[in-house]
Short mmCIF file of C-alpha atoms and ligand atoms in Angstrom, two decimals:
data_model
loop_
_atom_site.label_atom_id
_atom_site.label_comp_id
_atom_site.label_asym_id
_atom_site.label_seq_id
_atom_site.Cartn_x
_atom_site.Cartn_y
_atom_site.Cartn_z
CA UNK W 1 -16.50 -0.24 32.01
CA UNK W 2 -17.65 3.36 32.64
CA UNK W 3 -16.50 6.42 31.27
CA UNK W 4 -14.24 8.29 33.55
CA UNK W 5 -13.64 12.38 33.72
CA UNK W 6 -11.00 14.35 34.39
CA UNK W 7 -11.75 17.79 35.19
CA UNK W 8 -9.19 20.48 34.08
CA UNK W 9 -9.76 23.31 36.61
CA UNK W 10 -8.35 26.62 34.94
CA UNK W 11 -11.35 28.99 35.90
CA UNK W 12 -12.94 30.32 32.78
CA UNK W 13 -11.22 28.05 30.78
CA UNK W 14 -11.70 24.89 32.66
CA UNK W 15 -12.95 21.80 30.71
CA UNK W 16 -13.44 17.85 31.03
CA UNK W 17 -11.65 15.19 29.69
CA UNK W 18 -13.84 12.19 29.20
CA UNK W 19 -11.92 8.71 28.80
CA UNK W 20 -13.56 5.44 28.05
CA UNK W 21 -14.63 3.07 25.79
CA UNK W 22 -17.42 4.04 22.73
CA UNK W 23 -16.47 7.80 23.39
CA UNK W 24 -16.53 8.46 19.36
CA UNK W 25 -20.28 6.92 18.87
CA UNK W 26 -21.27 8.84 21.45
CA UNK W 27 -19.46 12.39 20.59
CA UNK W 28 -22.70 13.62 19.48
CA UNK W 29 -24.25 13.19 22.72
CA UNK W 30 -21.25 14.39 24.52
CA UNK W 31 -20.98 17.62 22.24
CA UNK W 32 -24.14 18.66 21.95
CA UNK W 33 -24.59 21.05 25.11
CA UNK W 34 -21.54 22.97 23.83
CA UNK W 35 -22.57 22.81 20.14
CA UNK W 36 -26.05 24.14 20.99
CA UNK W 37 -27.33 25.90 17.27
CA UNK W 38 -23.68 26.56 16.48
CA UNK W 39 -21.89 25.48 13.43
CA UNK W 40 -19.37 22.66 14.13
CA UNK W 41 -16.66 21.92 11.71
CA UNK W 42 -13.95 18.98 11.85
CA UNK W 43 -10.32 18.90 11.27
CA UNK W 44 -8.61 15.59 10.49
CA UNK W 45 -6.12 13.83 8.54
CA UNK W 46 -6.72 11.27 5.66
CA UNK W 47 -5.82 8.34 7.50
CA UNK W 48 -7.89 9.00 10.56
CA UNK W 49 -10.44 10.04 8.26
CA UNK W 50 -10.82 6.80 6.55
CA UNK W 51 -10.93 5.19 9.69
CA UNK W 52 -13.25 7.43 11.97
CA UNK W 53 -14.73 10.43 10.30
CA UNK W 54 -17.88 8.58 8.91
CA UNK W 55 -18.56 7.08 12.57
CA UNK W 56 -18.02 10.66 14.19
CA UNK W 57 -20.10 12.47 11.54
CA UNK W 58 -23.15 10.29 12.11
CA UNK W 59 -23.01 10.31 15.72
CA UNK W 60 -22.82 14.33 15.60
CA UNK W 61 -25.98 13.64 12.83
CA UNK W 62 -27.76 11.92 15.42
CA UNK W 63 -27.40 14.60 17.73
CA UNK W 64 -28.78 17.06 14.83
CA UNK W 65 -25.12 18.40 14.31
CA UNK W 66 -24.16 18.73 10.71
CA UNK W 67 -19.98 18.64 10.57
CA UNK W 68 -18.11 19.49 7.38
CA UNK W 69 -14.68 17.97 7.53
CA UNK W 70 -10.99 18.54 6.21
CA UNK W 71 -8.67 15.90 5.93
CA UNK W 72 -5.01 16.99 5.53
CA UNK W 73 -2.33 14.86 4.77
CA UNK W 74 -1.19 12.58 7.69
CA UNK W 75 2.42 13.22 9.14
CA UNK W 76 4.35 15.48 10.87
CA UNK W 77 5.08 17.61 7.71
CA UNK W 78 1.17 18.84 8.13
CA UNK W 79 2.20 21.24 11.26
CA UNK W 80 3.25 23.77 8.54
CA UNK W 81 2.32 27.49 7.84
CA UNK W 82 0.83 26.11 4.24
CA UNK W 83 -1.37 23.33 5.91
CA UNK W 84 -2.37 26.00 8.72
CA UNK W 85 -3.15 28.29 6.04
CA UNK W 86 -5.29 25.92 3.99
CA UNK W 87 -7.17 25.07 7.38
CA UNK W 88 -7.73 28.40 8.32
CA UNK W 89 -9.11 29.60 5.16
CA UNK W 90 -11.47 26.51 4.82
CA UNK W 91 -12.71 27.33 8.40
CA UNK W 92 -13.40 30.76 7.30
CA UNK W 93 -14.86 29.45 4.09
CA UNK W 94 -17.44 27.81 6.13
CA UNK W 95 -18.04 30.97 8.39
CA UNK W 96 -17.16 29.35 11.37
CA UNK W 97 -17.63 31.98 14.37
CA UNK W 98 -16.22 32.64 17.47
CA UNK W 99 -18.77 30.83 19.40
CA UNK W 100 -18.85 27.88 16.64
CA UNK W 101 -16.83 24.73 17.30
CA UNK W 102 -13.91 23.16 15.59
CA UNK W 103 -13.16 19.53 16.40
CA UNK W 104 -9.49 18.02 16.05
CA UNK W 105 -9.90 14.61 15.13
CA UNK W 106 -6.67 12.74 15.13
CA UNK W 107 -3.20 12.45 16.63
CA UNK W 108 -0.97 15.26 18.24
CA UNK W 109 -0.32 16.95 14.64
CA UNK W 110 -3.89 17.35 14.01
CA UNK W 111 -4.72 18.40 17.48
CA UNK W 112 -1.58 21.03 17.64
CA UNK W 113 -2.71 22.17 14.22
CA UNK W 114 -6.21 22.72 14.74
CA UNK W 115 -5.88 24.07 18.10
CA UNK W 116 -3.66 26.71 16.56
CA UNK W 117 -5.84 27.33 13.74
CA UNK W 118 -8.69 27.54 16.49
CA UNK W 119 -6.41 30.12 18.39
CA UNK W 120 -5.82 32.40 15.77
CA UNK W 121 -9.10 32.12 13.89
CA UNK W 122 -11.05 35.27 14.66
CA UNK W 123 -8.69 35.59 17.93
CA UNK W 124 -10.02 32.41 19.42
CA UNK W 125 -13.04 30.12 18.55
CA UNK W 126 -13.79 26.90 20.77
CA UNK W 127 -12.45 23.66 20.02
CA UNK W 128 -12.81 19.91 21.14
CA UNK W 129 -10.09 17.35 21.23
CA UNK W 130 -11.15 13.77 19.99
CA UNK W 131 -7.62 12.40 20.02
CA UNK W 132 -6.98 9.17 18.35
CA UNK W 133 -3.49 8.06 19.50
CA UNK W 134 -2.10 6.98 22.36
CA UNK W 135 0.31 10.08 22.67
CA UNK W 136 -2.59 12.57 22.08
CA UNK W 137 -4.68 10.92 24.59
CA UNK W 138 -2.38 11.26 27.38
CA UNK W 139 -0.16 14.22 26.80
CA UNK W 140 -0.79 16.82 23.78
CA UNK W 141 -4.96 16.89 23.69
CA UNK W 142 -4.89 18.20 27.37
CA UNK W 143 -3.30 21.26 28.75
CA UNK W 144 -3.68 23.83 25.45
CA UNK W 145 -0.37 24.03 23.90
CA UNK W 146 -1.04 24.50 20.17
CA UNK W 147 1.13 25.18 17.16
CA UNK W 148 3.08 24.06 14.21
CA UNK W 149 6.93 23.23 13.64
CA UNK W 150 9.43 25.59 11.68
CA UNK W 151 12.49 24.62 9.83
CA UNK W 152 14.46 25.66 12.62
CA UNK W 153 12.63 23.31 15.45
CA UNK W 154 9.33 21.34 16.30
CA UNK W 155 6.43 23.34 17.82
CA UNK W 156 8.37 26.85 17.85
CA UNK W 157 5.30 28.70 16.04
CA UNK W 158 2.15 28.29 18.74
CA UNK W 159 -0.05 29.56 21.40
CA UNK W 160 -1.57 28.53 24.42
CA UNK W 161 -5.61 27.71 23.64
CA UNK W 162 -7.34 25.37 26.07
CA UNK W 163 -9.99 23.03 24.39
CA UNK W 164 -13.57 23.20 25.24
CA UNK W 165 -13.83 19.48 25.93
CA UNK W 166 -11.58 16.16 25.46
CA UNK W 167 -13.12 12.70 24.33
CA UNK W 168 -10.50 10.32 24.49
CA UNK W 169 -11.90 6.90 23.43
CA UNK W 170 -9.58 4.22 24.47
CA UNK W 171 -11.20 1.86 21.89
CA UNK W 172 -10.00 4.02 19.16
CA UNK W 173 -6.24 2.85 20.05
CA UNK W 174 -6.71 -0.70 18.85
CA UNK W 175 -6.62 0.63 15.63
CA UNK W 176 -3.12 1.97 15.84
CA UNK W 177 -0.15 0.03 14.34
CA UNK W 178 2.05 -1.83 17.01
CA UNK W 179 4.75 0.86 15.92
CA UNK W 180 2.09 4.02 16.72
CA UNK W 181 1.35 2.28 20.07
CA UNK W 182 4.56 1.55 21.27
CA UNK W 183 5.67 5.22 20.55
CA UNK W 184 2.89 6.68 22.21
CA UNK W 185 3.89 4.57 25.10
CA UNK W 186 7.00 6.57 25.26
CA UNK W 187 4.84 9.41 26.78
CA UNK W 188 2.84 7.24 29.17
CA UNK W 189 6.04 5.88 30.68
CA UNK W 190 7.22 9.50 31.04
CA UNK W 191 4.45 10.46 33.77
CA UNK W 192 6.22 7.27 35.96
CA UNK W 193 9.62 8.74 35.38
CA UNK W 194 9.04 12.55 35.89
CA UNK W 195 6.79 12.22 38.87
CA UNK W 196 5.04 8.95 40.14
CA UNK W 197 7.88 6.07 41.02
CA UNK W 198 4.41 3.93 41.76
CA UNK W 199 2.97 4.43 38.59
CA UNK W 200 6.14 3.47 37.14
CA UNK W 201 6.22 0.37 39.18
CA UNK W 202 2.32 -0.26 38.02
CA UNK W 203 3.53 0.06 34.36
CA UNK W 204 6.54 -2.30 34.85
CA UNK W 205 4.23 -4.87 35.91
CA UNK W 206 1.24 -4.05 33.74
CA UNK W 207 2.01 -2.32 30.37
CA UNK W 208 2.52 -5.13 28.32
CA UNK W 209 -0.87 -5.70 28.49
CA UNK W 210 -2.20 -2.17 27.67
CA UNK W 211 -2.49 -2.84 23.84
CA UNK W 212 -5.11 -5.81 24.37
CA UNK W 213 -6.78 -5.17 27.80
CA UNK W 214 -9.09 -2.32 27.71
CA UNK W 215 -9.34 -1.87 31.67
CA UNK W 216 -5.44 -1.32 31.99
CA UNK W 217 -5.34 1.06 29.22
CA UNK W 218 -8.20 3.20 30.63
CA UNK W 219 -6.22 3.27 33.93
CA UNK W 220 -3.16 4.32 32.11
CA UNK W 221 -4.57 6.97 30.20
CA UNK W 222 -6.99 8.41 33.36
CA UNK W 223 -3.67 8.30 35.60
CA UNK W 224 -1.44 10.09 33.05
CA UNK W 225 -4.32 12.79 32.19
CA UNK W 226 -4.88 13.21 36.11
CA UNK W 227 -1.24 13.59 36.21
CA UNK W 228 -1.01 16.12 33.52
CA UNK W 229 -4.15 18.17 34.47
CA UNK W 230 -2.82 18.74 37.79
CA UNK W 231 0.40 19.99 36.69
CA UNK W 232 -1.43 22.13 34.06
CA UNK W 233 -3.32 23.69 36.77
CA UNK W 234 -0.49 24.70 39.00
CA UNK W 235 1.10 26.12 35.97
CA UNK W 236 -0.74 26.65 32.69
CA UNK W 237 1.73 28.53 30.78
CA UNK W 238 5.27 26.58 31.80
CA UNK W 239 6.58 29.00 34.13
CA UNK W 240 8.28 26.10 36.09
CA UNK W 241 6.38 22.80 37.24
CA UNK W 242 4.97 22.26 33.47
CA UNK W 243 8.68 21.93 32.03
CA UNK W 244 9.01 18.82 33.69
CA UNK W 245 6.40 17.35 31.01
CA UNK W 246 9.19 17.93 28.78
CA UNK W 247 11.33 15.04 30.22
CA UNK W 248 13.35 13.48 27.33
CA UNK W 249 12.45 16.11 25.14
CA UNK W 250 15.35 18.21 24.68
CA UNK W 251 17.29 15.20 23.64
CA UNK W 252 14.07 13.89 21.51
CA UNK W 253 13.23 17.25 19.69
CA UNK W 254 17.20 17.43 18.39
CA UNK W 255 16.93 13.82 17.55
CA UNK W 256 13.67 14.06 15.88
CA UNK W 257 14.96 17.17 13.74
CA UNK W 258 18.22 15.21 12.87
CA UNK W 259 16.14 12.61 11.02
CA UNK W 260 13.99 15.12 9.59
CA UNK W 261 10.45 14.45 11.17
CA UNK W 262 10.27 11.19 9.42
CA UNK W 263 9.52 7.19 9.97
CA UNK W 264 13.07 6.98 10.89
CA UNK W 265 11.96 8.47 14.22
CA UNK W 266 8.80 8.95 15.57
CA UNK W 267 7.75 11.50 18.51
CA UNK W 268 7.51 9.20 21.25
CA UNK W 269 10.58 6.95 19.98
CA UNK W 270 12.40 10.13 20.35
CA UNK W 271 11.02 10.83 23.81
CA UNK W 272 11.71 7.47 24.71
CA UNK W 273 15.47 7.89 23.82
CA UNK W 274 15.35 11.13 25.33
CA UNK W 275 14.43 9.73 28.69
CA UNK W 276 17.22 7.26 28.69
CA UNK W 277 19.31 10.10 27.93
CA UNK W 278 18.16 12.17 30.67
CA UNK W 279 18.73 9.56 33.34
CA UNK W 280 22.11 8.52 32.18
CA UNK W 281 22.94 12.04 32.21
CA UNK W 282 21.65 12.33 36.07
CA UNK W 283 23.48 9.15 36.79
CA UNK W 284 26.76 10.85 35.48
CA UNK W 285 26.43 13.79 37.19
CA UNK W 286 25.81 11.85 40.65
CA UNK W 287 22.18 13.04 41.05
CA UNK W 288 20.65 9.35 41.02
CA UNK W 289 22.06 6.19 41.20
CA UNK W 290 23.51 3.85 38.27
CA UNK W 291 20.43 1.62 38.63
CA UNK W 292 18.12 4.17 37.58
CA UNK W 293 18.93 4.47 34.44
CA UNK W 294 19.20 0.98 33.97
CA UNK W 295 15.70 0.18 35.08
CA UNK W 296 14.48 2.91 32.43
CA UNK W 297 16.42 1.37 29.35
CA UNK W 298 15.08 -2.19 30.73
CA UNK W 299 11.48 -1.34 30.73
CA UNK W 300 11.74 0.85 27.21
CA UNK W 301 13.22 -2.33 25.78
CA UNK W 302 10.69 -4.53 27.09
CA UNK W 303 8.00 -2.53 25.58
CA UNK W 304 9.99 -2.84 22.44
CA UNK W 305 11.21 0.80 22.53
CA UNK W 306 14.29 2.28 21.48
CA UNK W 307 16.43 3.51 24.30
CA UNK W 308 20.05 4.40 22.76
CA UNK W 309 20.73 6.69 19.93
CA UNK W 310 22.55 3.74 18.35
CA UNK W 311 18.81 2.49 17.66
CA UNK W 312 18.36 4.93 15.35
CA UNK W 313 18.80 3.51 11.82
CA UNK W 314 20.90 5.49 9.50
CA UNK W 315 23.42 8.57 9.48
CA UNK W 316 22.89 10.95 12.09
CA UNK W 317 24.62 14.41 12.44
CA UNK W 318 27.93 14.46 14.87
CA UNK W 319 27.28 15.67 18.31
CA UNK W 320 28.40 19.35 18.18
CA UNK W 321 25.55 19.29 15.59
CA UNK W 322 23.13 17.23 18.01
CA UNK W 323 23.76 19.90 20.65
CA UNK W 324 23.35 22.78 18.41
CA UNK W 325 20.06 21.47 17.81
CA UNK W 326 18.98 21.26 21.38
CA UNK W 327 19.85 25.20 21.26
CA UNK W 328 16.45 25.47 19.45
CA UNK W 329 14.46 24.12 22.62
CA UNK W 330 11.81 26.30 24.13
CA UNK W 331 13.50 25.73 27.28
CA UNK W 332 16.52 27.49 26.41
CA UNK W 333 17.28 30.74 28.52
CA UNK W 334 19.83 33.18 27.95
CA UNK W 335 21.37 31.12 25.52
CA UNK W 336 21.70 28.52 28.13
CA UNK W 337 20.69 24.90 27.65
CA UNK W 338 18.16 23.69 30.35
CA UNK W 339 17.34 19.79 30.71
CA UNK W 340 15.07 17.79 32.69
CA UNK W 341 17.28 15.41 34.68
CA UNK W 342 16.17 13.35 37.90
CA UNK W 343 17.08 12.53 41.28
CA UNK W 344 15.50 9.12 41.13
CA UNK W 345 12.33 7.30 39.34
CA UNK W 346 9.41 9.89 39.72
CA UNK W 347 11.88 12.78 40.83
CA UNK W 348 12.60 15.12 37.61
CA UNK W 349 13.59 18.67 38.21
CA UNK W 350 14.94 21.19 35.62
CA UNK W 351 18.32 22.42 35.49
CA UNK W 352 20.97 24.44 33.41
CA UNK W 353 23.91 22.98 35.42
CA UNK W 354 25.18 20.47 33.13
CA UNK W 355 28.83 20.50 32.17
CA UNK W 356 29.43 20.15 27.98
CA UNK W 357 31.42 16.84 28.72
CA UNK W 358 29.38 15.41 30.48
CA UNK W 359 26.45 15.97 27.67
CA UNK W 360 28.96 14.41 25.49
CA UNK W 361 30.30 11.54 27.02
CA UNK W 362 26.72 10.80 27.26
CA UNK W 363 25.72 11.12 23.59
CA UNK W 364 28.97 9.32 22.71
CA UNK W 365 27.91 6.38 24.99
CA UNK W 366 24.17 6.13 23.71
CA UNK W 367 25.92 5.89 19.97
CA UNK W 368 28.23 3.33 20.75
N1 LIG Y 401 3.61 17.97 26.21
C1 LIG Y 401 4.10 18.96 27.20
C2 LIG Y 401 3.26 19.77 27.48
O1 LIG Y 401 2.12 19.84 27.30
O2 LIG Y 401 3.59 20.90 28.40
#
């Protein structure tokens, strides 16, 4: 299967997302034109380093690029001020300059942290995303959102900083645990739900084969990236349409925060529950048919994803506390919660007109 390219067209900040098999092994050849004689440094995590770092460094070495690496602990807790400081100081100690290249090798945590480190180092250094999870390939590596978490909430500290290149090797996804693959799939389903009913229908028919069939996987990743690129091109800094990419995230981020960003609930699982809740809320408000939330929940369940708050193991804060956590969402404007709701599958929109009673009723129903 050939490698496909999706161009993210942002004028001087344009870049290619290369999608296909064997890209990690080709990384040196892919990066060499960007790197030239410049220094290259890799930020990764310990789990990804054990699997993929040697292969990447060998590929870079074949292209004459020597690239030292810093492996941070794996997990959401790494998106912190202290790990960001470690990464920035390490890059400075390696004398990484503005035109040098930082490579983010890993999932969303590493991509977000490395991208933010690159954004603030010397007021902006170029970086390449090599996403190693499904979530990072279809969402977080594309579009230039970078950042870290605060005890006040997820991704509250950050910057827009577009990568110079994204290499999405779909073979790497076969090394993920089934749970991590499924969680990333929550973000793939999101694209169909927010803006493309035909893609959702394709996923209903084909998604069960994604983990094992490279052709299906490449199609799903390429289509998701193309949808994201289109949205980012029209609204790079989220003044409007880009907020649709947060379908399921207002609920999802609150649930992630309520579970302490732990293994109890992975980000993509929170998004899956959040998408189901967004459709439940939409149906309750008469915006979409009753069939739509049932179809969403049925597909998530078929893919082994949670779709209800009750699916989260352990105790959770009460509804008022959850609504309080939603109040830290970046979509909040003038203190009003804003939700991505839907008029049907593939027809999402943003609104702040959600009566609190309807929100409470949907939360209560999802806990039962
Ligand atoms: N992950 C949402 C966005 O990039 O806008």
